[in-house]
CSV table of C-alpha atoms and ligand atoms in Angstrom, one decimal:
chain,number,residue,atom,x,y,z
A,1,UNK,CA,-28.4,5.5,1.2
A,2,UNK,CA,-25.5,5.0,-1.3
A,3,UNK,CA,-21.7,5.1,-0.9
A,4,UNK,CA,-21.0,6.0,-4.5
A,5,UNK,CA,-23.4,9.0,-4.4
A,6,UNK,CA,-21.9,10.4,-1.2
A,7,UNK,CA,-21.5,14.2,-1.7
A,8,UNK,CA,-18.3,14.2,0.3
A,9,UNK,CA,-16.4,12.2,-2.3
A,10,UNK,CA,-15.3,12.9,-5.9
A,11,UNK,CA,-13.9,10.2,-8.2
A,12,UNK,CA,-10.1,10.5,-8.9
A,13,UNK,CA,-9.3,7.1,-10.3
A,14,UNK,CA,-11.9,4.8,-11.8
A,15,UNK,CA,-12.1,1.1,-10.9
A,16,UNK,CA,-11.3,0.2,-14.5
A,17,UNK,CA,-8.1,2.3,-14.4
A,18,UNK,CA,-7.1,0.7,-11.1
A,19,UNK,CA,-7.7,-2.8,-12.6
A,20,UNK,CA,-5.5,-2.0,-15.6
A,21,UNK,CA,-2.7,-0.6,-13.3
A,22,UNK,CA,-2.8,-3.7,-11.1
A,23,UNK,CA,-2.2,-5.9,-14.1
A,24,UNK,CA,0.8,-3.8,-15.2
A,25,UNK,CA,2.3,-3.8,-11.7
A,26,UNK,CA,1.8,-7.6,-11.5
A,27,UNK,CA,3.8,-8.0,-14.8
A,28,UNK,CA,6.5,-5.6,-13.6
A,29,UNK,CA,6.9,-7.6,-10.4
A,30,UNK,CA,6.9,-10.9,-12.2
A,31,UNK,CA,9.7,-9.7,-14.5
A,32,UNK,CA,11.7,-8.5,-11.6
A,33,UNK,CA,11.5,-11.8,-9.6
A,34,UNK,CA,11.0,-14.5,-12.1
A,35,UNK,CA,14.6,-15.7,-12.1
A,36,UNK,CA,14.9,-16.0,-8.4
A,37,UNK,CA,14.9,-19.4,-6.6
A,38,UNK,CA,14.1,-18.1,-3.1
A,39,UNK,CA,10.4,-17.5,-2.2
A,40,UNK,CA,8.7,-14.2,-2.7
A,41,UNK,CA,6.7,-12.9,0.3
A,42,UNK,CA,4.2,-10.1,-0.1
A,43,UNK,CA,3.8,-8.3,3.1
A,44,UNK,CA,0.5,-6.3,3.1
A,45,UNK,CA,0.3,-3.4,5.5
A,46,UNK,CA,-3.0,-3.5,7.4
A,47,UNK,CA,-5.6,-2.4,6.9
A,48,UNK,CA,-5.4,-0.1,3.9
A,49,UNK,CA,-3.6,-2.5,1.5
A,50,UNK,CA,-5.9,-5.5,1.8
A,51,UNK,CA,-8.0,-4.8,-1.3
A,52,UNK,CA,-5.0,-3.8,-3.4
A,53,UNK,CA,-3.0,-6.8,-2.1
A,54,UNK,CA,-5.8,-9.3,-2.9
A,55,UNK,CA,-5.9,-8.0,-6.5
A,56,UNK,CA,-2.2,-7.6,-6.9
A,57,UNK,CA,-1.4,-11.1,-5.6
A,58,UNK,CA,-3.6,-12.6,-8.3
A,59,UNK,CA,-1.9,-10.4,-11.0
A,60,UNK,CA,1.6,-11.8,-10.1
A,61,UNK,CA,2.1,-15.1,-12.0
A,62,UNK,CA,4.7,-16.5,-9.7
A,63,UNK,CA,4.7,-18.8,-6.6
A,64,UNK,CA,4.5,-16.5,-3.5
A,65,UNK,CA,3.5,-16.2,0.1
A,66,UNK,CA,1.3,-13.6,1.7
A,67,UNK,CA,1.8,-12.1,5.2
A,68,UNK,CA,0.2,-9.2,6.9
A,69,UNK,CA,1.6,-6.6,9.2
A,70,UNK,CA,-0.3,-4.0,11.2
A,71,UNK,CA,1.2,-0.6,11.4
A,72,UNK,CA,-0.5,2.5,12.6
A,73,UNK,CA,0.7,6.1,12.0
A,74,UNK,CA,-2.5,8.1,11.8
A,75,UNK,CA,-5.1,7.3,14.5
A,76,UNK,CA,-8.3,8.9,13.1
A,77,UNK,CA,-6.8,12.2,12.1
A,78,UNK,CA,-6.2,13.0,8.4
A,79,UNK,CA,-2.7,14.3,9.0
A,80,UNK,CA,0.4,12.1,9.7
A,81,UNK,CA,1.3,12.2,13.4
A,82,UNK,CA,4.8,10.9,12.7
A,83,UNK,CA,4.3,8.3,15.3
A,84,UNK,CA,4.5,4.8,13.9
A,85,UNK,CA,3.8,1.6,15.9
A,86,UNK,CA,3.5,-2.0,15.1
A,87,UNK,CA,-0.1,-3.1,16.0
A,88,UNK,CA,0.4,-6.7,14.5
A,89,UNK,CA,3.7,-8.3,13.8
A,90,UNK,CA,4.6,-11.0,11.2
A,91,UNK,CA,4.0,-14.6,12.4
A,92,UNK,CA,6.7,-16.2,10.3
A,93,UNK,CA,10.4,-15.5,9.8
A,94,UNK,CA,11.4,-13.7,6.6
A,95,UNK,CA,15.1,-14.6,6.8
A,96,UNK,CA,16.6,-15.3,3.3
A,97,UNK,CA,13.3,-14.6,1.5
A,98,UNK,CA,12.5,-11.9,-1.0
A,99,UNK,CA,10.2,-9.4,0.7
A,100,UNK,CA,7.9,-7.1,-1.2
A,101,UNK,CA,6.1,-4.6,1.1
A,102,UNK,CA,2.6,-3.8,-0.3
A,103,UNK,CA,1.3,-0.4,0.7
A,104,UNK,CA,-1.9,1.5,-0.2
A,105,UNK,CA,-0.4,4.9,-0.2
A,106,UNK,CA,2.9,6.7,0.3
A,107,UNK,CA,2.3,10.0,1.9
A,108,UNK,CA,5.2,11.2,4.2
A,109,UNK,CA,6.9,7.9,3.9
A,110,UNK,CA,7.4,7.6,7.7
A,111,UNK,CA,5.5,4.3,7.9
A,112,UNK,CA,7.5,2.7,5.1
A,113,UNK,CA,10.8,4.0,6.5
A,114,UNK,CA,10.0,2.5,9.8
A,115,UNK,CA,8.9,-0.8,8.3
A,116,UNK,CA,11.9,-1.2,6.0
A,117,UNK,CA,14.3,-0.6,8.9
A,118,UNK,CA,12.4,-3.0,11.1
A,119,UNK,CA,12.2,-5.7,8.5
A,120,UNK,CA,15.9,-5.4,7.4
A,121,UNK,CA,17.0,-6.5,10.9
A,122,UNK,CA,15.3,-9.8,10.2
A,123,UNK,CA,17.8,-10.5,7.4
A,124,UNK,CA,15.6,-11.1,4.3
A,125,UNK,CA,17.3,-11.9,1.0
A,126,UNK,CA,16.0,-8.6,-0.4
A,127,UNK,CA,13.5,-6.0,0.5
A,128,UNK,CA,11.5,-3.9,-2.0
A,129,UNK,CA,8.3,-1.9,-1.9
A,130,UNK,CA,5.2,-1.4,-4.0
A,131,UNK,CA,2.6,1.2,-3.4
A,132,UNK,CA,-0.7,1.8,-5.4
A,133,UNK,CA,-0.6,5.5,-4.8
A,134,UNK,CA,2.2,8.0,-4.2
A,135,UNK,CA,1.1,11.5,-3.0
A,136,UNK,CA,3.0,14.6,-4.1
A,137,UNK,CA,3.6,15.5,-0.4
A,138,UNK,CA,6.2,18.3,-0.1
A,139,UNK,CA,8.3,16.6,2.7
A,140,UNK,CA,8.8,12.9,2.2
A,141,UNK,CA,11.2,10.4,3.7
A,142,UNK,CA,14.1,9.6,1.4
A,143,UNK,CA,13.0,6.2,0.2
A,144,UNK,CA,12.8,5.0,-3.4
A,145,UNK,CA,9.6,3.1,-4.1
A,146,UNK,CA,10.3,0.2,-6.4
A,147,UNK,CA,6.8,-0.2,-7.9
A,148,UNK,CA,4.4,2.7,-8.0
A,149,UNK,CA,0.8,2.6,-9.4
A,150,UNK,CA,-0.3,6.2,-9.6
A,151,UNK,CA,1.2,9.6,-8.5
A,152,UNK,CA,-1.6,11.7,-7.1
A,153,UNK,CA,-2.0,15.3,-5.9
A,154,UNK,CA,-1.6,16.0,-2.2
A,155,UNK,CA,-5.2,15.5,-1.3
A,156,UNK,CA,-6.9,13.1,1.2
A,157,UNK,CA,-8.2,10.1,-0.7
A,158,UNK,CA,-10.5,7.2,0.1
A,159,UNK,CA,-11.6,4.0,-1.4
A,160,UNK,CA,-10.1,0.7,-2.7
A,161,UNK,CA,-9.0,-0.1,0.9
A,162,UNK,CA,-8.2,3.5,2.0
A,163,UNK,CA,-10.4,4.9,4.8
A,164,UNK,CA,-11.5,8.1,6.4
A,165,UNK,CA,-12.0,7.1,10.1
A,166,UNK,CA,-12.6,3.5,8.9
A,167,UNK,CA,-15.3,4.4,6.3
A,168,UNK,CA,-15.1,4.1,2.5
A,169,UNK,CA,-12.7,1.1,2.3
A,170,UNK,CA,-15.2,-0.7,0.2
A,171,UNK,CA,-15.5,2.0,-2.4
A,172,UNK,CA,-14.5,0.4,-5.7
A,173,UNK,CA,-12.7,3.5,-7.0
A,174,UNK,CA,-10.2,6.0,-5.5
A,175,UNK,CA,-11.9,9.3,-4.6
A,176,UNK,CA,-10.9,12.6,-3.1
A,177,UNK,CA,-12.5,13.1,0.3
A,178,UNK,CA,-13.8,16.5,1.1
A,179,UNK,CA,-15.7,16.7,4.4
A,180,UNK,CA,-17.8,19.9,5.0
A,181,UNK,CA,-15.8,22.4,7.1
B,201,IMP,P1,2.9,8.0,5.6
B,201,IMP,O1,3.6,7.3,6.8
B,201,IMP,O2,2.7,9.4,5.8
B,201,IMP,O3,3.5,7.7,4.3
B,201,IMP,O4,1.4,7.4,5.6
B,201,IMP,C1,1.1,6.2,5.3
B,201,IMP,C2,-0.2,5.8,5.8
B,201,IMP,O5,-1.1,6.8,6.1
B,201,IMP,C3,-0.9,5.0,4.6
B,201,IMP,O6,-0.5,3.7,4.6
B,201,IMP,C4,-2.4,5.3,4.9
B,201,IMP,O7,-2.8,4.3,5.8
B,201,IMP,C5,-2.4,6.6,5.6
B,201,IMP,N1,-2.7,7.7,4.6
B,201,IMP,C6,-1.9,8.6,4.1
B,201,IMP,N2,-2.6,9.4,3.3
B,201,IMP,C7,-3.8,8.9,3.2
B,201,IMP,C8,-5.0,9.3,2.4
B,201,IMP,O8,-5.0,10.2,1.6
B,201,IMP,N3,-6.1,8.6,2.6
B,201,IMP,C9,-6.2,7.5,3.5
B,201,IMP,N4,-5.1,7.1,4.2
B,201,IMP,C10,-3.9,7.8,4.1
B,202,MG,MG1,-1.6,2.1,5.4
């Protein structure tokens, strides 16, 4: 049994291309924050962003802190339900800190819109967002992503942290997921 040779998936972005992009994002993030005195806090959105976050944090050559937040918008369906809820909250205050939300994928933007509004109320010094993937979904929440890795077609993708019903997160590449009808 092999994950890579699963007939339901087709490679979209190779692991080498991801690694290169993560380095570039790390450099962009460093040049944005390097003159700031306040601490930078990366907030990873569970669970999809964990692998991206682990690589990205090591590509940012600055002192920083890492926090995680659990947000759920999908259940096990592959369509956004529009319902967002916090399944795990931050354990530390972010007041007066620079917050960078780290997301796996921006689809409808509902999750991020909710998160930004929620975190703004805690009075961070600034709040920005970084996503590895941005889908070309027709109707998206009106949010500007500050750092974007790849823009991808409106297909369901898995791998590098992204799942289909909890599977495929450990796939080293990003692949289009096509289950049999
Ligand atoms: P949004 O709120 O519609 O932007 O959806 C954001 C969340 O839905 C992401 O953080 C993912 O967890 C999940 N999601 C959206 N599209 C995909 C996909 O193609 N594959 C896996 N998860 C996805
Ligand atoms: Mg997510």
